[in-house]
Amino acid sequence: MIDKSGVFLTVMPDAIIDPSQPKQPQQDPHRPHRMPLAVYVLGLSVFALGTSEFMLSGLLPPIADDMGVSIPRAGLLISAFAIGMVVGAPLLAVATLRLPRRTTLITLISVFGVGQAVGALAPTYEVLFASRVVSALACAGFWAVGAAVAIAMVPFDARARAMAVMIGGLSIANVLGVPAGAFLGEHLGWRAAFWAVGAASAVALVGVATLIPRIPLPAERPRLARELRIYRDRQVWLSVAVTALAAGGVFCAFSYLAPLLTDVSGLGSGWVPGVLALFGVGALIGTAIGGRVADAHLFGVLLSGTAASTVFLVALSFLAHSAAAAIALAFLLGVSGFYTAPALNARMFNVAGAAPTLAGATTTAAFNLGNTGGPWLGGTVIDAGLGFASPAWAGAAMTAVAIVLAAVSLRLHGRSSRVVASGAPAVASRTPEQV
């Protein structure tokens, strides 16, 4: 909203505007805000969630053998998790809208842990499939609510850094958790990997229960009809599209990196885990850099990072026959793909600030739409006989469209900022971020 002098006043998420909340201490604008320990606890929780989400790519053969199903049917366990994330994020956000955030997080991480234990004990494929769906729903809900909690605990100019901590948990899951799951699956059986994630979930549960502060509900309880109004804003839908396309473009190529390395680049299969881990290292570096820069230059990070991904994808399609180039580009794709992730998350919270829980849910769903649609498109161009390098071209097309839509969003943002600066009426939920 705008005060009598015409200055724009930031409207913070529901937990912050509650008058019962303690006031934020004054922060030196030239010093970075100290991140609360609770945000790192959320990052630890995301490590467990991310490990479970991605580890099945290295466990499909033993699962298929043990359950007596084909590898493609075992692969449906991955699709089930992704679809559960897309559906579960908004569904759980709506279902828990009026519940205390801390209690909701404790419940969701507990359900997720139980889902891992059920998966480890599953006697049949059907039980394992059901456990993946339940785990995905809990994972999606935790992401949505956890993101809203992280945003609520930091000032406006530290949102991207807070999201970078959470996304960093996902990056570390790719670097350490997924390879560790594959190692356990190879030496102790695939069920051991599920037990390990369950143990990590238990550690996360203790952290959430003891270190996440109680965030009071706002004086005026959230109303679903009012929160759903964010979907009338075209900037929200632009953010969804940019997020899905930017993430989907990178994962379109990443999902088929293993056959590209072995069949096109000529590397032995033993190289694949190392290159995938290198992608994860790049993702961790990109997340750290993007989280530092995005709060001050949000659109700059969006446009430069997505443009870099486009260049790297095109280069990969041309240079895939060179093993050295393919390895280097896998690392660079990890950097550029995750460099934009904090900005993509923060942008959604900025344009949907009046509904922080639904903003987190929408971002989670958008990322998983990309993580589902990108690999589907990559598989489609491979099935068309275009070769294992073709997903890089398809991914570049997706990120190119994301650049165009981000530019449109920037143009609309510039117009709304000029309206606010002129003192014209503005919608309270729209908070202009720095460009």
Tab-separated table of C-alpha atoms in Angstrom:
chain	number	residue	atom	x	y	z
A	1	MET	CA	0.000	0.000	0.000
A	2	ILE	CA	0.994	3.687	-0.153
A	3	ASP	CA	1.257	6.053	2.792
A	4	LYS	CA	0.245	9.707	2.742
A	5	SER	CA	3.590	10.763	1.300
A	6	GLY	CA	3.182	8.393	-1.657
A	7	VAL	CA	5.951	6.052	-0.496
A	8	PHE	CA	5.368	2.348	-1.193
A	9	LEU	CA	5.033	0.287	1.998
A	10	THR	CA	5.989	-3.372	1.785
A	11	VAL	CA	3.258	-5.812	2.755
A	12	MET	CA	4.905	-8.808	4.381
A	13	PRO	CA	3.570	-12.390	4.681
A	14	ASP	CA	0.878	-13.182	7.211
A	15	ALA	CA	3.255	-14.219	9.971
A	16	ILE	CA	5.056	-10.872	9.824
A	17	ILE	CA	2.045	-8.545	9.793
A	18	ASP	CA	0.616	-10.060	12.959
A	19	PRO	CA	0.906	-7.327	15.635
A	20	SER	CA	1.783	-9.987	18.211
A	21	GLN	CA	5.042	-10.682	16.378
A	22	PRO	CA	8.220	-9.136	17.793
A	23	LYS	CA	9.622	-6.315	15.731
A	24	GLN	CA	12.516	-7.050	13.411
A	25	PRO	CA	15.792	-5.582	14.655
A	26	GLN	CA	17.216	-2.714	12.654
A	27	GLN	CA	19.658	-3.967	10.041
A	28	ASP	CA	22.570	-2.098	8.521
A	29	PRO	CA	21.636	-1.875	4.814
A	30	HIS	CA	25.269	-2.391	3.850
A	31	ARG	CA	25.592	-5.656	5.791
A	32	PRO	CA	23.887	-8.910	4.755
A	33	HIS	CA	21.121	-10.071	7.059
A	34	ARG	CA	22.138	-12.956	9.308
A	35	MET	CA	20.170	-16.000	8.256
A	36	PRO	CA	18.164	-17.604	11.110
A	37	LEU	CA	19.256	-21.094	12.144
A	38	ALA	CA	15.723	-22.311	11.462
A	39	VAL	CA	16.194	-21.632	7.742
A	40	TYR	CA	19.178	-23.998	7.725
A	41	VAL	CA	17.023	-26.605	9.458
A	42	LEU	CA	14.591	-26.311	6.554
A	43	GLY	CA	17.532	-26.777	4.187
A	44	LEU	CA	18.489	-29.980	6.043
A	45	SER	CA	14.931	-31.211	5.667
A	46	VAL	CA	15.013	-30.489	1.938
A	47	PHE	CA	18.188	-32.590	1.709
A	48	ALA	CA	16.196	-35.629	2.867
A	49	LEU	CA	13.263	-34.770	0.588
A	50	GLY	CA	15.492	-34.218	-2.441
A	51	THR	CA	17.456	-37.414	-1.898
A	52	SER	CA	14.245	-39.443	-1.894
A	53	GLU	CA	12.935	-37.637	-4.970
A	54	PHE	CA	15.974	-38.245	-7.179
A	55	MET	CA	17.638	-41.407	-5.834
A	56	LEU	CA	15.372	-43.809	-7.722
A	57	SER	CA	17.172	-43.055	-10.989
A	58	GLY	CA	20.046	-45.189	-9.678
A	59	LEU	CA	17.872	-47.864	-8.069
A	60	LEU	CA	15.494	-48.890	-10.868
A	61	PRO	CA	17.252	-52.137	-11.952
A	62	PRO	CA	17.379	-53.717	-8.466
A	63	ILE	CA	13.833	-52.544	-7.682
A	64	ALA	CA	12.579	-54.043	-10.956
A	65	ASP	CA	14.340	-57.351	-10.226
A	66	ASP	CA	13.092	-57.542	-6.641
A	67	MET	CA	9.499	-56.602	-7.468
A	68	GLY	CA	9.313	-58.679	-10.650
A	69	VAL	CA	8.391	-55.766	-12.918
A	70	SER	CA	9.980	-54.239	-16.006
A	71	ILE	CA	12.327	-51.273	-15.724
A	72	PRO	CA	9.835	-48.980	-17.529
A	73	ARG	CA	7.176	-49.951	-15.001
A	74	ALA	CA	9.629	-49.347	-12.173
A	75	GLY	CA	10.297	-45.968	-13.769
A	76	LEU	CA	6.662	-45.064	-13.104
A	77	LEU	CA	7.710	-44.711	-9.461
A	78	ILE	CA	9.651	-41.584	-10.516
A	79	SER	CA	6.694	-40.221	-12.474
A	80	ALA	CA	4.366	-40.924	-9.548
A	81	PHE	CA	6.549	-38.838	-7.262
A	82	ALA	CA	6.738	-35.936	-9.738
A	83	ILE	CA	2.975	-35.923	-10.329
A	84	GLY	CA	2.387	-36.141	-6.585
A	85	MET	CA	4.559	-33.044	-6.165
A	86	VAL	CA	2.611	-31.099	-8.805
A	87	VAL	CA	-0.774	-32.028	-7.329
A	88	GLY	CA	0.252	-32.107	-3.683
A	89	ALA	CA	1.776	-28.642	-3.405
A	90	PRO	CA	-1.406	-26.608	-3.977
A	91	LEU	CA	-3.625	-29.305	-2.416
A	92	LEU	CA	-1.677	-29.410	0.853
A	93	ALA	CA	-1.250	-25.637	0.869
A	94	VAL	CA	-5.021	-25.192	0.758
A	95	ALA	CA	-5.692	-27.986	3.272
A	96	THR	CA	-3.260	-26.513	5.828
A	97	LEU	CA	-3.948	-22.836	5.170
A	98	ARG	CA	-5.427	-22.180	8.624
A	99	LEU	CA	-3.183	-24.554	10.587
A	100	PRO	CA	-0.124	-23.435	12.582
A	101	ARG	CA	2.919	-23.538	10.307
A	102	ARG	CA	5.265	-25.296	12.748
A	103	THR	CA	2.716	-28.022	13.533
A	104	THR	CA	2.104	-28.499	9.818
A	105	LEU	CA	5.827	-28.918	9.107
A	106	ILE	CA	6.187	-31.465	11.915
A	107	THR	CA	3.224	-33.462	10.608
A	108	LEU	CA	4.423	-33.427	6.997
A	109	ILE	CA	8.031	-34.459	7.698
A	110	SER	CA	6.681	-37.237	9.956
A	111	VAL	CA	4.376	-38.537	7.216
A	112	PHE	CA	7.251	-38.356	4.754
A	113	GLY	CA	9.484	-40.408	7.080
A	114	VAL	CA	6.777	-43.012	7.571
A	115	GLY	CA	6.409	-43.175	3.784
A	116	GLN	CA	10.096	-44.041	3.473
A	117	ALA	CA	9.783	-46.801	6.070
A	118	VAL	CA	6.728	-48.256	4.314
A	119	GLY	CA	8.651	-48.152	1.020
A	120	ALA	CA	11.579	-49.981	2.612
A	121	LEU	CA	9.240	-52.714	3.907
A	122	ALA	CA	6.989	-52.846	0.823
A	123	PRO	CA	6.188	-56.484	-0.048
A	124	THR	CA	4.735	-55.629	-3.467
A	125	TYR	CA	5.133	-53.067	-6.232
A	126	GLU	CA	1.663	-51.680	-5.505
A	127	VAL	CA	2.565	-50.915	-1.879
A	128	LEU	CA	5.827	-49.296	-2.964
A	129	PHE	CA	3.942	-47.194	-5.542
A	130	ALA	CA	1.441	-46.035	-2.922
A	131	SER	CA	4.259	-45.135	-0.521
A	132	ARG	CA	5.870	-42.972	-3.226
A	133	VAL	CA	2.618	-41.100	-3.830
A	134	VAL	CA	2.104	-40.441	-0.113
A	135	SER	CA	5.737	-39.372	0.289
A	136	ALA	CA	5.410	-37.026	-2.687
A	137	LEU	CA	2.305	-35.378	-1.239
A	138	ALA	CA	4.065	-34.818	2.091
A	139	CYS	CA	7.196	-33.605	0.313
A	140	ALA	CA	5.210	-31.108	-1.761
A	141	GLY	CA	3.355	-29.799	1.264
A	142	PHE	CA	6.575	-29.409	3.237
A	143	TRP	CA	8.200	-27.493	0.358
A	144	ALA	CA	5.232	-25.131	0.074
A	145	VAL	CA	4.807	-24.435	3.776
A	146	GLY	CA	8.555	-24.471	4.483
A	147	ALA	CA	9.204	-21.880	1.795
A	148	ALA	CA	6.514	-19.627	3.265
A	149	VAL	CA	8.055	-20.042	6.742
A	150	ALA	CA	11.561	-19.243	5.467
A	151	ILE	CA	10.279	-16.122	3.709
A	152	ALA	CA	8.378	-15.044	6.839
A	153	MET	CA	11.508	-15.244	9.017
A	154	VAL	CA	13.662	-12.876	6.953
A	155	PRO	CA	13.305	-9.299	5.692
A	156	PHE	CA	12.286	-8.543	2.126
A	157	ASP	CA	15.838	-8.022	0.885
A	158	ALA	CA	16.954	-11.473	2.108
A	159	ARG	CA	14.248	-13.582	0.486
A	160	ALA	CA	16.392	-14.965	-2.314
A	161	ARG	CA	19.173	-15.890	0.140
A	162	ALA	CA	16.670	-17.708	2.353
A	163	MET	CA	15.400	-19.651	-0.644
A	164	ALA	CA	19.007	-20.342	-1.671
A	165	VAL	CA	19.545	-22.114	1.661
A	166	MET	CA	16.531	-24.350	1.065
A	167	ILE	CA	17.477	-25.019	-2.551
A	168	GLY	CA	21.029	-25.663	-1.355
A	169	GLY	CA	19.650	-28.676	0.491
A	170	LEU	CA	18.390	-29.970	-2.841
A	171	SER	CA	21.773	-29.305	-4.471
A	172	ILE	CA	23.597	-31.193	-1.720
A	173	ALA	CA	21.115	-34.040	-2.175
A	174	ASN	CA	22.274	-34.281	-5.793
A	175	VAL	CA	25.963	-34.122	-4.796
A	176	LEU	CA	25.899	-36.461	-1.781
A	177	GLY	CA	22.482	-37.985	-1.185
A	178	VAL	CA	21.779	-39.460	-4.609
A	179	PRO	CA	25.248	-41.045	-5.080
A	180	ALA	CA	25.075	-42.351	-1.499
A	181	GLY	CA	21.675	-43.894	-2.245
A	182	ALA	CA	23.081	-45.571	-5.346
A	183	PHE	CA	26.043	-46.875	-3.299
A	184	LEU	CA	23.760	-48.305	-0.613
A	185	GLY	CA	21.510	-49.812	-3.257
A	186	GLU	CA	24.462	-51.560	-4.899
A	187	HIS	CA	26.061	-52.924	-1.725
A	188	LEU	CA	23.192	-53.335	0.766
A	189	GLY	CA	20.117	-53.474	-1.446
A	190	TRP	CA	17.697	-50.763	-2.572
A	191	ARG	CA	15.720	-50.968	0.661
A	192	ALA	CA	18.762	-49.715	2.589
A	193	ALA	CA	18.580	-46.452	0.628
A	194	PHE	CA	14.973	-45.967	1.776
A	195	TRP	CA	15.952	-46.653	5.390
A	196	ALA	CA	18.762	-44.106	5.130
A	197	VAL	CA	16.364	-41.415	3.884
A	198	GLY	CA	13.983	-42.339	6.688
A	199	ALA	CA	16.801	-41.807	9.196
A	200	ALA	CA	17.620	-38.429	7.633
A	201	SER	CA	13.928	-37.518	7.922
A	202	ALA	CA	14.010	-38.373	11.627
A	203	VAL	CA	16.971	-36.031	12.130
A	204	ALA	CA	15.113	-33.325	10.212
A	205	LEU	CA	12.030	-33.911	12.375
A	206	VAL	CA	14.041	-33.289	15.539
A	207	GLY	CA	15.437	-30.095	14.045
A	208	VAL	CA	12.010	-28.820	12.973
A	209	ALA	CA	10.424	-29.656	16.329
A	210	THR	CA	13.161	-27.979	18.380
A	211	LEU	CA	14.443	-25.090	16.255
A	212	ILE	CA	11.572	-23.841	14.087
A	213	PRO	CA	9.907	-21.018	16.062
A	214	ARG	CA	6.199	-20.911	16.655
A	215	ILE	CA	4.822	-18.498	14.076
A	216	PRO	CA	1.494	-17.091	15.327
A	217	LEU	CA	-1.467	-17.119	13.032
A	218	PRO	CA	-2.421	-13.639	11.803
A	219	ALA	CA	-5.081	-11.673	13.644
A	220	GLU	CA	-7.308	-12.111	10.600
A	221	ARG	CA	-7.343	-15.774	9.663
A	222	PRO	CA	-6.465	-16.545	6.032
A	223	ARG	CA	-9.406	-16.997	3.679
A	224	LEU	CA	-9.027	-19.321	0.718
A	225	ALA	CA	-11.113	-17.136	-1.597
A	226	ARG	CA	-8.865	-14.153	-0.941
A	227	GLU	CA	-5.645	-16.127	-1.387
A	228	LEU	CA	-6.899	-17.615	-4.650
A	229	ARG	CA	-7.121	-14.097	-6.051
A	230	ILE	CA	-3.399	-14.212	-6.781
A	231	TYR	CA	-4.245	-16.335	-9.814
A	232	ARG	CA	-5.958	-13.348	-11.396
A	233	ASP	CA	-2.567	-11.675	-11.712
A	234	ARG	CA	-0.861	-12.284	-15.051
A	235	GLN	CA	2.518	-11.807	-13.374
A	236	VAL	CA	1.830	-14.937	-11.317
A	237	TRP	CA	1.164	-16.955	-14.464
A	238	LEU	CA	4.220	-15.481	-16.161
A	239	SER	CA	6.291	-16.568	-13.158
A	240	VAL	CA	4.831	-20.083	-13.370
A	241	ALA	CA	5.659	-20.307	-17.073
A	242	VAL	CA	9.199	-18.922	-16.689
A	243	THR	CA	9.918	-21.301	-13.794
A	244	ALA	CA	8.567	-24.379	-15.591
A	245	LEU	CA	10.394	-23.591	-18.843
A	246	ALA	CA	13.706	-22.589	-17.249
A	247	ALA	CA	13.798	-25.700	-15.043
A	248	GLY	CA	12.372	-27.971	-17.733
A	249	GLY	CA	14.941	-26.885	-20.309
A	250	VAL	CA	17.858	-27.862	-18.103
A	251	PHE	CA	16.318	-31.154	-16.972
A	252	CYS	CA	15.303	-31.987	-20.537
A	253	ALA	CA	19.011	-32.482	-21.260
A	254	PHE	CA	20.131	-33.591	-17.778
A	255	SER	CA	17.680	-36.506	-17.675
A	256	TYR	CA	19.404	-38.088	-20.694
A	257	LEU	CA	22.951	-37.088	-19.813
A	258	ALA	CA	23.969	-40.681	-19.034
A	259	PRO	CA	23.253	-42.124	-22.508
A	260	LEU	CA	24.710	-38.991	-24.102
A	261	LEU	CA	27.977	-39.495	-22.205
A	262	THR	CA	28.237	-43.201	-23.035
A	263	ASP	CA	26.800	-43.360	-26.565
A	264	VAL	CA	27.802	-39.957	-27.971
A	265	SER	CA	30.785	-38.772	-25.941
A	266	GLY	CA	32.307	-42.248	-25.776
A	267	LEU	CA	32.832	-42.368	-22.010
A	268	GLY	CA	32.594	-45.582	-20.003
A	269	SER	CA	29.594	-46.081	-17.726
A	270	GLY	CA	31.882	-45.671	-14.727
A	271	TRP	CA	32.203	-41.975	-15.579
A	272	VAL	CA	28.473	-41.296	-15.293
A	273	PRO	CA	28.147	-41.028	-11.460
A	274	GLY	CA	31.110	-38.658	-11.334
A	275	VAL	CA	29.703	-36.385	-14.048
A	276	LEU	CA	26.285	-36.368	-12.381
A	277	ALA	CA	27.971	-35.429	-9.097
A	278	LEU	CA	29.845	-32.680	-10.952
A	279	PHE	CA	26.488	-31.323	-12.131
A	280	GLY	CA	25.434	-31.311	-8.470
A	281	VAL	CA	28.569	-29.407	-7.455
A	282	GLY	CA	27.780	-26.835	-10.145
A	283	ALA	CA	24.215	-26.635	-8.834
A	284	LEU	CA	25.477	-25.944	-5.320
A	285	ILE	CA	27.811	-23.206	-6.568
A	286	GLY	CA	25.089	-21.683	-8.742
A	287	THR	CA	22.606	-21.660	-5.855
A	288	ALA	CA	25.103	-19.919	-3.564
A	289	ILE	CA	25.951	-17.228	-6.120
A	290	GLY	CA	22.364	-16.711	-7.252
A	291	GLY	CA	21.138	-16.405	-3.679
A	292	ARG	CA	23.691	-13.669	-2.997
A	293	VAL	CA	22.965	-11.653	-6.129
A	294	ALA	CA	19.247	-12.134	-6.742
A	295	ASP	CA	17.977	-9.953	-3.886
A	296	ALA	CA	19.642	-6.921	-5.480
A	297	HIS	CA	19.284	-7.853	-9.183
A	298	LEU	CA	16.385	-10.269	-9.462
A	299	PHE	CA	15.567	-9.859	-13.145
A	300	GLY	CA	19.247	-9.595	-13.981
A	301	VAL	CA	19.773	-13.054	-12.476
A	302	LEU	CA	16.696	-14.469	-14.228
A	303	LEU	CA	17.688	-13.226	-17.664
A	304	SER	CA	21.444	-13.820	-17.457
A	305	GLY	CA	21.122	-17.272	-15.895
A	306	THR	CA	18.500	-18.483	-18.361
A	307	ALA	CA	20.494	-17.047	-21.279
A	308	ALA	CA	23.597	-18.871	-20.030
A	309	SER	CA	21.642	-22.144	-19.824
A	310	THR	CA	20.489	-21.635	-23.416
A	311	VAL	CA	24.068	-21.091	-24.619
A	312	PHE	CA	25.351	-24.141	-22.720
A	313	LEU	CA	22.560	-26.362	-24.065
A	314	VAL	CA	23.247	-25.319	-27.654
A	315	ALA	CA	26.971	-25.865	-27.091
A	316	LEU	CA	26.281	-29.329	-25.652
A	317	SER	CA	24.318	-30.324	-28.734
A	318	PHE	CA	27.230	-29.282	-30.976
A	319	LEU	CA	30.105	-30.552	-28.802
A	320	ALA	CA	28.615	-33.738	-27.361
A	321	HIS	CA	31.134	-35.861	-29.271
A	322	SER	CA	33.923	-34.343	-27.181
A	323	ALA	CA	34.070	-36.012	-23.778
A	324	ALA	CA	35.932	-33.085	-22.195
A	325	ALA	CA	33.405	-30.569	-23.535
A	326	ALA	CA	30.448	-32.667	-22.396
A	327	ILE	CA	31.852	-32.965	-18.869
A	328	ALA	CA	32.584	-29.229	-18.646
A	329	LEU	CA	29.157	-28.299	-19.990
A	330	ALA	CA	27.425	-30.629	-17.520
A	331	PHE	CA	29.095	-28.687	-14.706
A	332	LEU	CA	28.213	-25.314	-16.263
A	333	LEU	CA	24.583	-26.370	-16.741
A	334	GLY	CA	24.418	-27.174	-13.035
A	335	VAL	CA	25.720	-23.687	-12.250
A	336	SER	CA	23.410	-21.787	-14.614
A	337	GLY	CA	20.312	-23.906	-13.938
A	338	PHE	CA	20.459	-23.448	-10.169
A	339	TYR	CA	21.831	-19.892	-10.307
A	340	THR	CA	18.331	-18.789	-11.309
A	341	ALA	CA	16.457	-20.949	-8.772
A	342	PRO	CA	16.530	-18.510	-5.804
A	343	ALA	CA	15.369	-15.685	-8.064
A	344	LEU	CA	12.542	-17.794	-9.506
A	345	ASN	CA	11.332	-18.606	-5.992
A	346	ALA	CA	11.670	-15.050	-4.707
A	347	ARG	CA	9.885	-13.628	-7.754
A	348	MET	CA	6.798	-15.723	-7.058
A	349	PHE	CA	6.674	-14.560	-3.443
A	350	ASN	CA	7.032	-10.964	-4.591
A	351	VAL	CA	4.107	-11.077	-7.033
A	352	ALA	CA	1.937	-13.201	-4.715
A	353	GLY	CA	2.901	-11.703	-1.365
A	354	ALA	CA	-0.710	-11.622	-0.155
A	355	ALA	CA	-0.812	-15.443	-0.290
A	356	PRO	CA	2.624	-16.711	0.804
A	357	THR	CA	1.611	-20.346	1.295
A	358	LEU	CA	-0.032	-20.585	-2.110
A	359	ALA	CA	2.976	-18.766	-3.580
A	360	GLY	CA	5.273	-21.479	-2.256
A	361	ALA	CA	2.906	-24.181	-3.473
A	362	THR	CA	2.665	-22.630	-6.916
A	363	THR	CA	6.441	-22.385	-7.244
A	364	THR	CA	6.860	-26.016	-6.176
A	365	ALA	CA	4.262	-27.119	-8.718
A	366	ALA	CA	5.891	-24.996	-11.448
A	367	PHE	CA	9.347	-26.497	-10.860
A	368	ASN	CA	7.915	-30.002	-10.951
A	369	LEU	CA	5.958	-29.253	-14.104
A	370	GLY	CA	9.315	-28.428	-15.655
A	371	ASN	CA	10.965	-31.487	-14.127
A	372	THR	CA	8.194	-33.635	-15.633
A	373	GLY	CA	7.662	-31.871	-18.967
A	374	GLY	CA	11.351	-31.425	-19.783
A	375	PRO	CA	12.258	-35.131	-19.596
A	376	TRP	CA	9.053	-35.984	-21.497
A	377	LEU	CA	10.061	-33.638	-24.323
A	378	GLY	CA	13.589	-35.052	-24.292
A	379	GLY	CA	12.258	-38.589	-24.583
A	380	THR	CA	9.951	-37.537	-27.394
A	381	VAL	CA	12.761	-36.146	-29.576
A	382	ILE	CA	14.896	-39.232	-28.880
A	383	ASP	CA	12.009	-41.514	-29.875
A	384	ALA	CA	11.712	-39.470	-33.068
A	385	GLY	CA	15.169	-40.762	-34.002
A	386	LEU	CA	17.036	-37.472	-33.447
A	387	GLY	CA	19.685	-38.998	-31.160
A	388	PHE	CA	20.771	-38.528	-27.570
A	389	ALA	CA	22.102	-35.011	-28.248
A	390	SER	CA	18.642	-33.807	-29.356
A	391	PRO	CA	17.313	-33.164	-25.811
A	392	ALA	CA	19.905	-30.388	-25.542
A	393	TRP	CA	18.330	-28.666	-28.554
A	394	ALA	CA	14.834	-29.196	-27.135
A	395	GLY	CA	15.945	-27.844	-23.764
A	396	ALA	CA	17.473	-24.775	-25.420
A	397	ALA	CA	14.137	-24.085	-27.121
A	398	MET	CA	12.397	-24.202	-23.727
A	399	THR	CA	14.867	-21.836	-22.060
A	400	ALA	CA	14.704	-19.463	-25.031
A	401	VAL	CA	10.940	-19.147	-24.549
A	402	ALA	CA	11.571	-18.604	-20.825
A	403	ILE	CA	13.843	-15.643	-21.686
A	404	VAL	CA	11.113	-14.052	-23.798
A	405	LEU	CA	8.501	-14.466	-21.051
A	406	ALA	CA	10.896	-13.124	-18.395
A	407	ALA	CA	11.466	-10.061	-20.573
A	408	VAL	CA	7.694	-9.568	-20.849
A	409	SER	CA	7.403	-9.866	-17.056
A	410	LEU	CA	10.184	-7.290	-16.627
A	411	ARG	CA	8.406	-4.880	-18.969
A	412	LEU	CA	5.129	-5.228	-17.055
A	413	HIS	CA	7.007	-4.834	-13.787
A	414	GLY	CA	8.583	-1.623	-15.030
A	415	ARG	CA	5.176	-0.212	-15.883
A	416	SER	CA	3.699	-1.072	-12.477
A	417	SER	CA	6.747	0.417	-10.713
A	418	ARG	CA	6.288	3.686	-12.591
A	419	VAL	CA	2.627	3.737	-11.533
A	420	VAL	CA	3.637	3.261	-7.887
A	421	ALA	CA	6.318	5.947	-8.141
A	422	SER	CA	3.763	8.421	-9.507
A	423	GLY	CA	1.571	7.926	-6.453
A	424	ALA	CA	-1.290	6.217	-8.286
A	425	PRO	CA	-3.343	3.558	-6.461
A	426	ALA	CA	-1.620	0.169	-6.254
A	427	VAL	CA	-2.552	-3.309	-5.120
A	428	ALA	CA	-1.145	-4.003	-1.654
A	429	SER	CA	0.015	-7.511	-2.497
A	430	ARG	CA	2.344	-6.322	-5.270
A	431	THR	CA	5.734	-5.384	-3.936
A	432	PRO	CA	8.270	-4.112	-6.453
A	433	GLU	CA	11.608	-5.861	-6.053
A	434	GLN	CA	14.952	-4.482	-7.120
A	435	VAL	CA	15.988	-5.116	-10.730
